[in-house]
Amino acid sequence: MGTYTNNQNQHGDVSTETSRPKLKRPPMYKVIILNDDYTPMDFVVMILERFFAMNREKATRIMLQVHTRGAGVCGIFSRDIAETKVAQVENYSRQHNHPLKCTMEVA
Ligand code: TYC
């Protein structure tokens, strides 16, 4: 690792030394659904199947985990994809008059 940089002093001498690369991988984000008292369990399962490509078994397991523990991770995505998932879940839920909330945090 390291890239070479040429540094010149006041005498015109040139030295070559390594500098630390400053590029970091962009962070990934967990998309998290939150429990509430009103959204039907079937609707949450359908959301997980539709927007997170889960099968019925996995969607049911995650839904029940959210129901009992309060929150659960639906998946881990780049920032753009995570933002889109959150918006899709919340828009779709609003359209069906359910208060389901969804959020994201750095993984
Ligand atoms: N607690 C809801 C109920 O009893 C079910 C539910 C599960 C709601 C998961 C939201 O993210 C959720 N109908």
PDB file of N, CA and C and ligand atoms in Angstrom:
ATOM      1  N   MET A   1       0.843  -1.202   0.000  1.00  0.00           N
ATOM      2  CA  MET A   1       0.000   0.000   0.000  1.00  0.00           C
ATOM      3  C   MET A   1       0.874   1.245   0.000  1.00  0.00           C
ATOM      4  N   GLY A   2       0.362   2.370  -0.421  1.00  0.00           N
ATOM      5  CA  GLY A   2       1.093   3.626  -0.418  1.00  0.00           C
ATOM      6  C   GLY A   2       1.402   4.052  -1.832  1.00  0.00           C
ATOM      7  N   THR A   3       1.318   5.359  -2.066  1.00  0.00           N
ATOM      8  CA  THR A   3       1.648   5.875  -3.385  1.00  0.00           C
ATOM      9  C   THR A   3       2.854   6.768  -3.239  1.00  0.00           C
ATOM     10  N   TYR A   4       3.679   6.878  -4.295  1.00  0.00           N
ATOM     11  CA  TYR A   4       4.882   7.707  -4.243  1.00  0.00           C
ATOM     12  C   TYR A   4       4.553   9.145  -4.561  1.00  0.00           C
ATOM     13  N   THR A   5       5.106  10.066  -3.754  1.00  0.00           N
ATOM     14  CA  THR A   5       4.945  11.496  -4.038  1.00  0.00           C
ATOM     15  C   THR A   5       6.341  12.092  -4.114  1.00  0.00           C
ATOM     16  N   ASN A   6       6.557  13.005  -5.029  1.00  0.00           N
ATOM     17  CA  ASN A   6       7.845  13.689  -5.157  1.00  0.00           C
ATOM     18  C   ASN A   6       7.810  14.982  -4.360  1.00  0.00           C
ATOM     19  N   ASN A   7       8.737  15.152  -3.401  1.00  0.00           N
ATOM     20  CA  ASN A   7       8.801  16.363  -2.588  1.00  0.00           C
ATOM     21  C   ASN A   7      10.105  17.086  -2.902  1.00  0.00           C
ATOM     22  N   GLN A   8      10.035  18.376  -3.102  1.00  0.00           N
ATOM     23  CA  GLN A   8      11.224  19.171  -3.469  1.00  0.00           C
ATOM     24  C   GLN A   8      11.498  20.191  -2.358  1.00  0.00           C
ATOM     25  N   ASN A   9      12.765  20.269  -1.859  1.00  0.00           N
ATOM     26  CA  ASN A   9      13.096  21.258  -0.822  1.00  0.00           C
ATOM     27  C   ASN A   9      13.629  22.546  -1.452  1.00  0.00           C
ATOM     28  N   GLN A  10      14.075  23.517  -0.580  1.00  0.00           N
ATOM     29  CA  GLN A  10      14.465  24.826  -1.124  1.00  0.00           C
ATOM     30  C   GLN A  10      15.750  24.780  -1.958  1.00  0.00           C
ATOM     31  N   HIS A  11      16.528  23.674  -1.866  1.00  0.00           N
ATOM     32  CA  HIS A  11      17.736  23.527  -2.689  1.00  0.00           C
ATOM     33  C   HIS A  11      17.426  22.856  -4.009  1.00  0.00           C
ATOM     34  N   GLY A  12      16.186  22.492  -4.200  1.00  0.00           N
ATOM     35  CA  GLY A  12      15.845  21.828  -5.450  1.00  0.00           C
ATOM     36  C   GLY A  12      16.028  20.323  -5.407  1.00  0.00           C
ATOM     37  N   ASP A  13      16.441  19.802  -4.196  1.00  0.00           N
ATOM     38  CA  ASP A  13      16.593  18.351  -4.094  1.00  0.00           C
ATOM     39  C   ASP A  13      15.209  17.696  -4.108  1.00  0.00           C
ATOM     40  N   VAL A  14      15.143  16.600  -4.792  1.00  0.00           N
ATOM     41  CA  VAL A  14      13.867  15.893  -4.861  1.00  0.00           C
ATOM     42  C   VAL A  14      13.975  14.576  -4.109  1.00  0.00           C
ATOM     43  N   SER A  15      13.069  14.334  -3.217  1.00  0.00           N
ATOM     44  CA  SER A  15      13.016  13.030  -2.553  1.00  0.00           C
ATOM     45  C   SER A  15      11.682  12.367  -2.868  1.00  0.00           C
ATOM     46  N   THR A  16      11.706  11.079  -2.895  1.00  0.00           N
ATOM     47  CA  THR A  16      10.469  10.338  -3.136  1.00  0.00           C
ATOM     48  C   THR A  16      10.124   9.556  -1.878  1.00  0.00           C
ATOM     49  N   GLU A  17       8.937   9.734  -1.378  1.00  0.00           N
ATOM     50  CA  GLU A  17       8.521   9.007  -0.178  1.00  0.00           C
ATOM     51  C   GLU A  17       7.086   8.522  -0.363  1.00  0.00           C
ATOM     52  N   THR A  18       6.729   7.573   0.486  1.00  0.00           N
ATOM     53  CA  THR A  18       5.366   7.051   0.359  1.00  0.00           C
ATOM     54  C   THR A  18       4.408   7.894   1.184  1.00  0.00           C
ATOM     55  N   SER A  19       3.214   8.079   0.684  1.00  0.00           N
ATOM     56  CA  SER A  19       2.162   8.741   1.457  1.00  0.00           C
ATOM     57  C   SER A  19       1.050   7.721   1.664  1.00  0.00           C
ATOM     58  N   ARG A  20       0.285   7.886   2.784  1.00  0.00           N
ATOM     59  CA  ARG A  20      -0.803   6.933   3.053  1.00  0.00           C
ATOM     60  C   ARG A  20      -1.955   7.168   2.093  1.00  0.00           C
ATOM     61  N   PRO A  21      -2.495   6.129   1.522  1.00  0.00           N
ATOM     62  CA  PRO A  21      -3.684   6.329   0.682  1.00  0.00           C
ATOM     63  C   PRO A  21      -4.845   6.745   1.572  1.00  0.00           C
ATOM     64  N   LYS A  22      -5.612   7.751   1.154  1.00  0.00           N
ATOM     65  CA  LYS A  22      -6.670   8.251   2.034  1.00  0.00           C
ATOM     66  C   LYS A  22      -8.063   7.809   1.595  1.00  0.00           C
ATOM     67  N   LEU A  23      -8.121   6.862   0.654  1.00  0.00           N
ATOM     68  CA  LEU A  23      -9.433   6.386   0.221  1.00  0.00           C
ATOM     69  C   LEU A  23      -9.961   5.334   1.180  1.00  0.00           C
ATOM     70  N   LYS A  24     -11.241   5.518   1.591  1.00  0.00           N
ATOM     71  CA  LYS A  24     -11.898   4.502   2.423  1.00  0.00           C
ATOM     72  C   LYS A  24     -13.086   3.956   1.643  1.00  0.00           C
ATOM     73  N   ARG A  25     -13.436   2.710   1.921  1.00  0.00           N
ATOM     74  CA  ARG A  25     -14.645   2.171   1.305  1.00  0.00           C
ATOM     75  C   ARG A  25     -15.843   2.927   1.868  1.00  0.00           C
ATOM     76  N   PRO A  26     -16.839   3.219   1.023  1.00  0.00           N
ATOM     77  CA  PRO A  26     -18.023   3.906   1.552  1.00  0.00           C
ATOM     78  C   PRO A  26     -18.738   2.997   2.547  1.00  0.00           C
ATOM     79  N   PRO A  27     -19.351   3.571   3.595  1.00  0.00           N
ATOM     80  CA  PRO A  27     -20.026   2.740   4.583  1.00  0.00           C
ATOM     81  C   PRO A  27     -21.249   2.040   3.984  1.00  0.00           C
ATOM     82  N   MET A  28     -21.599   0.887   4.543  1.00  0.00           N
ATOM     83  CA  MET A  28     -22.825   0.182   4.192  1.00  0.00           C
ATOM     84  C   MET A  28     -23.858   0.505   5.280  1.00  0.00           C
ATOM     85  N   TYR A  29     -25.119   0.338   4.937  1.00  0.00           N
ATOM     86  CA  TYR A  29     -26.197   0.717   5.869  1.00  0.00           C
ATOM     87  C   TYR A  29     -27.164  -0.440   6.112  1.00  0.00           C
ATOM     88  N   LYS A  30     -27.509  -0.634   7.397  1.00  0.00           N
ATOM     89  CA  LYS A  30     -28.556  -1.591   7.753  1.00  0.00           C
ATOM     90  C   LYS A  30     -29.893  -0.905   7.547  1.00  0.00           C
ATOM     91  N   VAL A  31     -30.820  -1.589   6.885  1.00  0.00           N
ATOM     92  CA  VAL A  31     -32.204  -1.102   6.825  1.00  0.00           C
ATOM     93  C   VAL A  31     -32.967  -1.841   7.920  1.00  0.00           C
ATOM     94  N   ILE A  32     -33.626  -1.082   8.786  1.00  0.00           N
ATOM     95  CA  ILE A  32     -34.258  -1.612  10.002  1.00  0.00           C
ATOM     96  C   ILE A  32     -35.748  -1.295   9.989  1.00  0.00           C
ATOM     97  N   ILE A  33     -36.583  -2.303  10.202  1.00  0.00           N
ATOM     98  CA  ILE A  33     -38.018  -2.004  10.363  1.00  0.00           C
ATOM     99  C   ILE A  33     -38.347  -1.990  11.854  1.00  0.00           C
ATOM    100  N   LEU A  34     -39.301  -1.150  12.188  1.00  0.00           N
ATOM    101  CA  LEU A  34     -39.669  -0.936  13.588  1.00  0.00           C
ATOM    102  C   LEU A  34     -41.056  -1.501  13.872  1.00  0.00           C
ATOM    103  N   ASN A  35     -41.236  -1.978  15.077  1.00  0.00           N
ATOM    104  CA  ASN A  35     -42.544  -2.487  15.478  1.00  0.00           C
ATOM    105  C   ASN A  35     -43.523  -1.331  15.718  1.00  0.00           C
ATOM    106  N   ASP A  36     -44.791  -1.617  15.558  1.00  0.00           N
ATOM    107  CA  ASP A  36     -45.846  -0.698  15.990  1.00  0.00           C
ATOM    108  C   ASP A  36     -47.038  -1.558  16.358  1.00  0.00           C
ATOM    109  N   ASP A  37     -48.076  -0.935  16.914  1.00  0.00           N
ATOM    110  CA  ASP A  37     -49.217  -1.715  17.417  1.00  0.00           C
ATOM    111  C   ASP A  37     -50.296  -1.944  16.362  1.00  0.00           C
ATOM    112  N   TYR A  38     -50.162  -1.369  15.178  1.00  0.00           N
ATOM    113  CA  TYR A  38     -51.283  -1.336  14.241  1.00  0.00           C
ATOM    114  C   TYR A  38     -51.071  -2.071  12.919  1.00  0.00           C
ATOM    115  N   THR A  39     -49.846  -2.070  12.405  1.00  0.00           N
ATOM    116  CA  THR A  39     -49.630  -2.708  11.101  1.00  0.00           C
ATOM    117  C   THR A  39     -49.874  -4.219  11.219  1.00  0.00           C
ATOM    118  N   PRO A  40     -50.703  -4.781  10.344  1.00  0.00           N
ATOM    119  CA  PRO A  40     -50.975  -6.218  10.427  1.00  0.00           C
ATOM    120  C   PRO A  40     -49.721  -7.055  10.126  1.00  0.00           C
ATOM    121  N   MET A  41     -49.600  -8.173  10.835  1.00  0.00           N
ATOM    122  CA  MET A  41     -48.445  -9.062  10.630  1.00  0.00           C
ATOM    123  C   MET A  41     -48.320  -9.497   9.169  1.00  0.00           C
ATOM    124  N   ASP A  42     -49.438  -9.845   8.540  1.00  0.00           N
ATOM    125  CA  ASP A  42     -49.407 -10.288   7.131  1.00  0.00           C
ATOM    126  C   ASP A  42     -48.831  -9.217   6.215  1.00  0.00           C
ATOM    127  N   PHE A  43     -49.160  -7.965   6.525  1.00  0.00           N
ATOM    128  CA  PHE A  43     -48.676  -6.862   5.689  1.00  0.00           C
ATOM    129  C   PHE A  43     -47.162  -6.736   5.814  1.00  0.00           C
ATOM    130  N   VAL A  44     -46.641  -6.883   7.029  1.00  0.00           N
ATOM    131  CA  VAL A  44     -45.184  -6.791   7.240  1.00  0.00           C
ATOM    132  C   VAL A  44     -44.477  -7.933   6.498  1.00  0.00           C
ATOM    133  N   VAL A  45     -45.045  -9.123   6.575  1.00  0.00           N
ATOM    134  CA  VAL A  45     -44.463 -10.274   5.861  1.00  0.00           C
ATOM    135  C   VAL A  45     -44.434  -9.975   4.356  1.00  0.00           C
ATOM    136  N   MET A  46     -45.519  -9.421   3.843  1.00  0.00           N
ATOM    137  CA  MET A  46     -45.594  -9.108   2.415  1.00  0.00           C
ATOM    138  C   MET A  46     -44.556  -8.041   2.025  1.00  0.00           C
ATOM    139  N   ILE A  47     -44.360  -7.054   2.887  1.00  0.00           N
ATOM    140  CA  ILE A  47     -43.344  -6.013   2.638  1.00  0.00           C
ATOM    141  C   ILE A  47     -41.952  -6.649   2.529  1.00  0.00           C
ATOM    142  N   LEU A  48     -41.666  -7.559   3.450  1.00  0.00           N
ATOM    143  CA  LEU A  48     -40.333  -8.184   3.462  1.00  0.00           C
ATOM    144  C   LEU A  48     -40.137  -9.055   2.220  1.00  0.00           C
ATOM    145  N   GLU A  49     -41.186  -9.694   1.766  1.00  0.00           N
ATOM    146  CA  GLU A  49     -41.094 -10.498   0.533  1.00  0.00           C
ATOM    147  C   GLU A  49     -40.919  -9.591  -0.685  1.00  0.00           C
ATOM    148  N   ARG A  50     -41.704  -8.538  -0.722  1.00  0.00           N
ATOM    149  CA  ARG A  50     -41.754  -7.691  -1.914  1.00  0.00           C
ATOM    150  C   ARG A  50     -40.503  -6.828  -2.077  1.00  0.00           C
ATOM    151  N   PHE A  51     -40.051  -6.200  -0.989  1.00  0.00           N
ATOM    152  CA  PHE A  51     -38.951  -5.236  -1.124  1.00  0.00           C
ATOM    153  C   PHE A  51     -37.595  -5.780  -0.691  1.00  0.00           C
ATOM    154  N   PHE A  52     -37.582  -6.930  -0.013  1.00  0.00           N
ATOM    155  CA  PHE A  52     -36.299  -7.475   0.440  1.00  0.00           C
ATOM    156  C   PHE A  52     -36.080  -8.902  -0.048  1.00  0.00           C
ATOM    157  N   ALA A  53     -36.907  -9.321  -0.984  1.00  0.00           N
ATOM    158  CA  ALA A  53     -36.739 -10.609  -1.666  1.00  0.00           C
ATOM    159  C   ALA A  53     -36.595 -11.783  -0.697  1.00  0.00           C
ATOM    160  N   MET A  54     -37.303 -11.696   0.427  1.00  0.00           N
ATOM    161  CA  MET A  54     -37.261 -12.826   1.376  1.00  0.00           C
ATOM    162  C   MET A  54     -38.337 -13.842   0.989  1.00  0.00           C
ATOM    163  N   ASN A  55     -38.068 -15.123   1.296  1.00  0.00           N
ATOM    164  CA  ASN A  55     -39.140 -16.109   1.142  1.00  0.00           C
ATOM    165  C   ASN A  55     -40.083 -16.008   2.351  1.00  0.00           C
ATOM    166  N   ARG A  56     -41.211 -16.702   2.274  1.00  0.00           N
ATOM    167  CA  ARG A  56     -42.228 -16.600   3.320  1.00  0.00           C
ATOM    168  C   ARG A  56     -41.667 -16.948   4.704  1.00  0.00           C
ATOM    169  N   GLU A  57     -40.837 -17.976   4.748  1.00  0.00           N
ATOM    170  CA  GLU A  57     -40.292 -18.443   6.028  1.00  0.00           C
ATOM    171  C   GLU A  57     -39.395 -17.386   6.683  1.00  0.00           C
ATOM    172  N   LYS A  58     -38.488 -16.841   5.892  1.00  0.00           N
ATOM    173  CA  LYS A  58     -37.578 -15.834   6.449  1.00  0.00           C
ATOM    174  C   LYS A  58     -38.338 -14.553   6.811  1.00  0.00           C
ATOM    175  N   ALA A  59     -39.266 -14.148   5.938  1.00  0.00           N
ATOM    176  CA  ALA A  59     -40.048 -12.932   6.194  1.00  0.00           C
ATOM    177  C   ALA A  59     -40.845 -13.077   7.492  1.00  0.00           C
ATOM    178  N   THR A  60     -41.388 -14.259   7.726  1.00  0.00           N
ATOM    179  CA  THR A  60     -42.173 -14.494   8.948  1.00  0.00           C
ATOM    180  C   THR A  60     -41.278 -14.444  10.179  1.00  0.00           C
ATOM    181  N   ARG A  61     -40.097 -15.025  10.058  1.00  0.00           N
ATOM    182  CA  ARG A  61     -39.151 -15.033  11.178  1.00  0.00           C
ATOM    183  C   ARG A  61     -38.726 -13.608  11.545  1.00  0.00           C
ATOM    184  N   ILE A  62     -38.389 -12.798  10.535  1.00  0.00           N
ATOM    185  CA  ILE A  62     -37.955 -11.417  10.798  1.00  0.00           C
ATOM    186  C   ILE A  62     -39.129 -10.603  11.377  1.00  0.00           C
ATOM    187  N   MET A  63     -40.327 -10.791  10.804  1.00  0.00           N
ATOM    188  CA  MET A  63     -41.494 -10.043  11.289  1.00  0.00           C
ATOM    189  C   MET A  63     -41.741 -10.342  12.774  1.00  0.00           C
ATOM    190  N   LEU A  64     -41.664 -11.630  13.146  1.00  0.00           N
ATOM    191  CA  LEU A  64     -41.913 -11.997  14.549  1.00  0.00           C
ATOM    192  C   LEU A  64     -40.813 -11.454  15.460  1.00  0.00           C
ATOM    193  N   GLN A  65     -39.600 -11.410  14.955  1.00  0.00           N
ATOM    194  CA  GLN A  65     -38.490 -10.836  15.740  1.00  0.00           C
ATOM    195  C   GLN A  65     -38.749  -9.353  15.996  1.00  0.00           C
ATOM    196  N   VAL A  66     -39.205  -8.649  14.958  1.00  0.00           N
ATOM    197  CA  VAL A  66     -39.514  -7.225  15.126  1.00  0.00           C
ATOM    198  C   VAL A  66     -40.682  -7.056  16.109  1.00  0.00           C
ATOM    199  N   HIS A  67     -41.674  -7.906  15.966  1.00  0.00           N
ATOM    200  CA  HIS A  67     -42.863  -7.839  16.827  1.00  0.00           C
ATOM    201  C   HIS A  67     -42.488  -8.033  18.304  1.00  0.00           C
ATOM    202  N   THR A  68     -41.563  -8.930  18.590  1.00  0.00           N
ATOM    203  CA  THR A  68     -41.227  -9.226  19.992  1.00  0.00           C
ATOM    204  C   THR A  68     -40.096  -8.349  20.526  1.00  0.00           C
ATOM    205  N   ARG A  69     -39.133  -7.972  19.658  1.00  0.00           N
ATOM    206  CA  ARG A  69     -37.977  -7.211  20.155  1.00  0.00           C
ATOM    207  C   ARG A  69     -38.030  -5.719  19.823  1.00  0.00           C
ATOM    208  N   GLY A  70     -38.923  -5.332  18.926  1.00  0.00           N
ATOM    209  CA  GLY A  70     -39.080  -3.909  18.652  1.00  0.00           C
ATOM    210  C   GLY A  70     -38.485  -3.422  17.349  1.00  0.00           C
ATOM    211  N   ALA A  71     -37.464  -4.143  16.849  1.00  0.00           N
ATOM    212  CA  ALA A  71     -36.829  -3.726  15.594  1.00  0.00           C
ATOM    213  C   ALA A  71     -36.083  -4.916  15.008  1.00  0.00           C
ATOM    214  N   GLY A  72     -35.813  -4.852  13.712  1.00  0.00           N
ATOM    215  CA  GLY A  72     -35.072  -5.934  13.077  1.00  0.00           C
ATOM    216  C   GLY A  72     -34.442  -5.490  11.773  1.00  0.00           C
ATOM    217  N   VAL A  73     -33.320  -6.101  11.434  1.00  0.00           N
ATOM    218  CA  VAL A  73     -32.580  -5.749  10.216  1.00  0.00           C
ATOM    219  C   VAL A  73     -33.165  -6.514   9.024  1.00  0.00           C
ATOM    220  N   CYS A  74     -33.505  -5.768   7.974  1.00  0.00           N
ATOM    221  CA  CYS A  74     -34.036  -6.368   6.744  1.00  0.00           C
ATOM    222  C   CYS A  74     -32.944  -6.675   5.741  1.00  0.00           C
ATOM    223  N   GLY A  75     -31.809  -5.997   5.866  1.00  0.00           N
ATOM    224  CA  GLY A  75     -30.715  -6.203   4.919  1.00  0.00           C
ATOM    225  C   GLY A  75     -29.682  -5.107   5.068  1.00  0.00           C
ATOM    226  N   ILE A  76     -28.541  -5.279   4.390  1.00  0.00           N
ATOM    227  CA  ILE A  76     -27.450  -4.298   4.443  1.00  0.00           C
ATOM    228  C   ILE A  76     -27.123  -3.898   3.003  1.00  0.00           C
ATOM    229  N   PHE A  77     -27.107  -2.579   2.758  1.00  0.00           N
ATOM    230  CA  PHE A  77     -27.019  -2.065   1.391  1.00  0.00           C
ATOM    231  C   PHE A  77     -26.133  -0.822   1.329  1.00  0.00           C
ATOM    232  N   SER A  78     -25.751  -0.439   0.114  1.00  0.00           N
ATOM    233  CA  SER A  78     -25.093   0.858  -0.087  1.00  0.00           C
ATOM    234  C   SER A  78     -26.079   1.956   0.321  1.00  0.00           C
ATOM    235  N   ARG A  79     -25.571   3.162   0.519  1.00  0.00           N
ATOM    236  CA  ARG A  79     -26.442   4.238   1.017  1.00  0.00           C
ATOM    237  C   ARG A  79     -27.628   4.503   0.085  1.00  0.00           C
ATOM    238  N   ASP A  80     -27.368   4.588  -1.213  1.00  0.00           N
ATOM    239  CA  ASP A  80     -28.445   4.860  -2.176  1.00  0.00           C
ATOM    240  C   ASP A  80     -29.522   3.790  -2.147  1.00  0.00           C
ATOM    241  N   ILE A  81     -29.098   2.543  -2.141  1.00  0.00           N
ATOM    242  CA  ILE A  81     -30.078   1.446  -2.150  1.00  0.00           C
ATOM    243  C   ILE A  81     -30.863   1.445  -0.841  1.00  0.00           C
ATOM    244  N   ALA A  82     -30.155   1.656   0.284  1.00  0.00           N
ATOM    245  CA  ALA A  82     -30.837   1.669   1.589  1.00  0.00           C
ATOM    246  C   ALA A  82     -31.880   2.792   1.630  1.00  0.00           C
ATOM    247  N   GLU A  83     -31.518   3.975   1.128  1.00  0.00           N
ATOM    248  CA  GLU A  83     -32.468   5.102   1.111  1.00  0.00           C
ATOM    249  C   GLU A  83     -33.692   4.759   0.275  1.00  0.00           C
ATOM    250  N   THR A  84     -33.470   4.105  -0.848  1.00  0.00           N
ATOM    251  CA  THR A  84     -34.590   3.709  -1.713  1.00  0.00           C
ATOM    252  C   THR A  84     -35.500   2.709  -1.013  1.00  0.00           C
ATOM    253  N   LYS A  85     -34.916   1.719  -0.340  1.00  0.00           N
ATOM    254  CA  LYS A  85     -35.725   0.708   0.380  1.00  0.00           C
ATOM    255  C   LYS A  85     -36.585   1.371   1.459  1.00  0.00           C
ATOM    256  N   VAL A  86     -35.974   2.268   2.227  1.00  0.00           N
ATOM    257  CA  VAL A  86     -36.717   2.958   3.294  1.00  0.00           C
ATOM    258  C   VAL A  86     -37.902   3.715   2.689  1.00  0.00           C
ATOM    259  N   ALA A  87     -37.647   4.433   1.597  1.00  0.00           N
ATOM    260  CA  ALA A  87     -38.716   5.215   0.960  1.00  0.00           C
ATOM    261  C   ALA A  87     -39.797   4.296   0.409  1.00  0.00           C
ATOM    262  N   GLN A  88     -39.410   3.194  -0.219  1.00  0.00           N
ATOM    263  CA  GLN A  88     -40.394   2.259  -0.781  1.00  0.00           C
ATOM    264  C   GLN A  88     -41.305   1.693   0.312  1.00  0.00           C
ATOM    265  N   VAL A  89     -40.692   1.258   1.418  1.00  0.00           N
ATOM    266  CA  VAL A  89     -41.465   0.667   2.515  1.00  0.00           C
ATOM    267  C   VAL A  89     -42.435   1.705   3.086  1.00  0.00           C
ATOM    268  N   GLU A  90     -41.928   2.914   3.338  1.00  0.00           N
ATOM    269  CA  GLU A  90     -42.783   3.913   3.973  1.00  0.00           C
ATOM    270  C   GLU A  90     -43.874   4.395   3.015  1.00  0.00           C
ATOM    271  N   ASN A  91     -43.542   4.590   1.745  1.00  0.00           N
ATOM    272  CA  ASN A  91     -44.571   5.019   0.780  1.00  0.00           C
ATOM    273  C   ASN A  91     -45.658   3.955   0.624  1.00  0.00           C
ATOM    274  N   TYR A  92     -45.218   2.722   0.469  1.00  0.00           N
ATOM    275  CA  TYR A  92     -46.184   1.635   0.265  1.00  0.00           C
ATOM    276  C   TYR A  92     -47.090   1.490   1.491  1.00  0.00           C
ATOM    277  N   SER A  93     -46.493   1.618   2.676  1.00  0.00           N
ATOM    278  CA  SER A  93     -47.272   1.499   3.915  1.00  0.00           C
ATOM    279  C   SER A  93     -48.271   2.643   4.042  1.00  0.00           C
ATOM    280  N   ARG A  94     -47.808   3.875   3.736  1.00  0.00           N
ATOM    281  CA  ARG A  94     -48.713   5.031   3.788  1.00  0.00           C
ATOM    282  C   ARG A  94     -49.886   4.826   2.849  1.00  0.00           C
ATOM    283  N   GLN A  95     -49.599   4.352   1.636  1.00  0.00           N
ATOM    284  CA  GLN A  95     -50.667   4.148   0.638  1.00  0.00           C
ATOM    285  C   GLN A  95     -51.725   3.170   1.147  1.00  0.00           C
ATOM    286  N   HIS A  96     -51.296   2.249   2.031  1.00  0.00           N
ATOM    287  CA  HIS A  96     -52.246   1.272   2.575  1.00  0.00           C
ATOM    288  C   HIS A  96     -52.695   1.647   3.992  1.00  0.00           C
ATOM    289  N   ASN A  97     -52.413   2.885   4.368  1.00  0.00           N
ATOM    290  CA  ASN A  97     -52.840   3.426   5.672  1.00  0.00           C
ATOM    291  C   ASN A  97     -52.315   2.644   6.871  1.00  0.00           C
ATOM    292  N   HIS A  98     -51.077   2.175   6.756  1.00  0.00           N
ATOM    293  CA  HIS A  98     -50.415   1.533   7.896  1.00  0.00           C
ATOM    294  C   HIS A  98     -49.254   2.423   8.346  1.00  0.00           C
ATOM    295  N   PRO A  99     -49.013   2.448   9.668  1.00  0.00           N
ATOM    296  CA  PRO A  99     -47.990   3.366  10.196  1.00  0.00           C
ATOM    297  C   PRO A  99     -46.567   2.796  10.204  1.00  0.00           C
ATOM    298  N   LEU A 100     -46.357   1.656   9.548  1.00  0.00           N
ATOM    299  CA  LEU A 100     -45.056   0.977   9.569  1.00  0.00           C
ATOM    300  C   LEU A 100     -43.891   1.947   9.318  1.00  0.00           C
ATOM    301  N   LYS A 101     -42.891   1.912  10.193  1.00  0.00           N
ATOM    302  CA  LYS A 101     -41.730   2.784  10.051  1.00  0.00           C
ATOM    303  C   LYS A 101     -40.488   1.953   9.773  1.00  0.00           C
ATOM    304  N   CYS A 102     -39.606   2.593   9.037  1.00  0.00           N
ATOM    305  CA  CYS A 102     -38.402   1.927   8.565  1.00  0.00           C
ATOM    306  C   CYS A 102     -37.269   2.961   8.663  1.00  0.00           C
ATOM    307  N   THR A 103     -36.085   2.541   9.044  1.00  0.00           N
ATOM    308  CA  THR A 103     -34.986   3.496   9.172  1.00  0.00           C
ATOM    309  C   THR A 103     -33.683   2.836   8.716  1.00  0.00           C
ATOM    310  N   MET A 104     -32.598   3.584   8.713  1.00  0.00           N
ATOM    311  CA  MET A 104     -31.314   3.003   8.332  1.00  0.00           C
ATOM    312  C   MET A 104     -30.217   3.532   9.239  1.00  0.00           C
ATOM    313  N   GLU A 105     -29.175   2.701   9.444  1.00  0.00           N
ATOM    314  CA  GLU A 105     -28.020   3.157  10.227  1.00  0.00           C
ATOM    315  C   GLU A 105     -26.759   2.503   9.690  1.00  0.00           C
ATOM    316  N   VAL A 106     -25.643   3.161   9.895  1.00  0.00           N
ATOM    317  CA  VAL A 106     -24.377   2.637   9.383  1.00  0.00           C
ATOM    318  C   VAL A 106     -24.123   1.236   9.967  1.00  0.00           C
ATOM    319  N   ALA A 107     -23.752   0.319   9.097  1.00  0.00           N
ATOM    320  CA  ALA A 107     -23.544  -1.078   9.545  1.00  0.00           C
ATOM    321  C   ALA A 107     -22.237  -1.206  10.320  1.00  0.00           C
TER     322      ALA A 107
HETATM  323  N1  TYC B   1     -46.979  -5.506  16.220  1.00  0.00           N
HETATM  324  C1  TYC B   1     -47.795  -5.686  15.021  1.00  0.00           C
HETATM  325  C2  TYC B   1     -49.091  -6.396  15.399  1.00  0.00           C
HETATM  326  O1  TYC B   1     -49.209  -6.932  16.476  1.00  0.00           O
HETATM  327  C3  TYC B   1     -47.075  -6.504  13.963  1.00  0.00           C
HETATM  328  C4  TYC B   1     -45.855  -5.827  13.441  1.00  0.00           C
HETATM  329  C5  TYC B   1     -44.670  -6.543  13.243  1.00  0.00           C
HETATM  330  C6  TYC B   1     -45.867  -4.456  13.104  1.00  0.00           C
HETATM  331  C7  TYC B   1     -43.537  -5.943  12.731  1.00  0.00           C
HETATM  332  C8  TYC B   1     -44.725  -3.838  12.590  1.00  0.00           C
HETATM  333  O2  TYC B   1     -42.449  -3.985  11.885  1.00  0.00           O
HETATM  334  C9  TYC B   1     -43.573  -4.583  12.400  1.00  0.00           C
HETATM  335  N2  TYC B   1     -50.049  -6.419  14.488  1.00  0.00           N
END
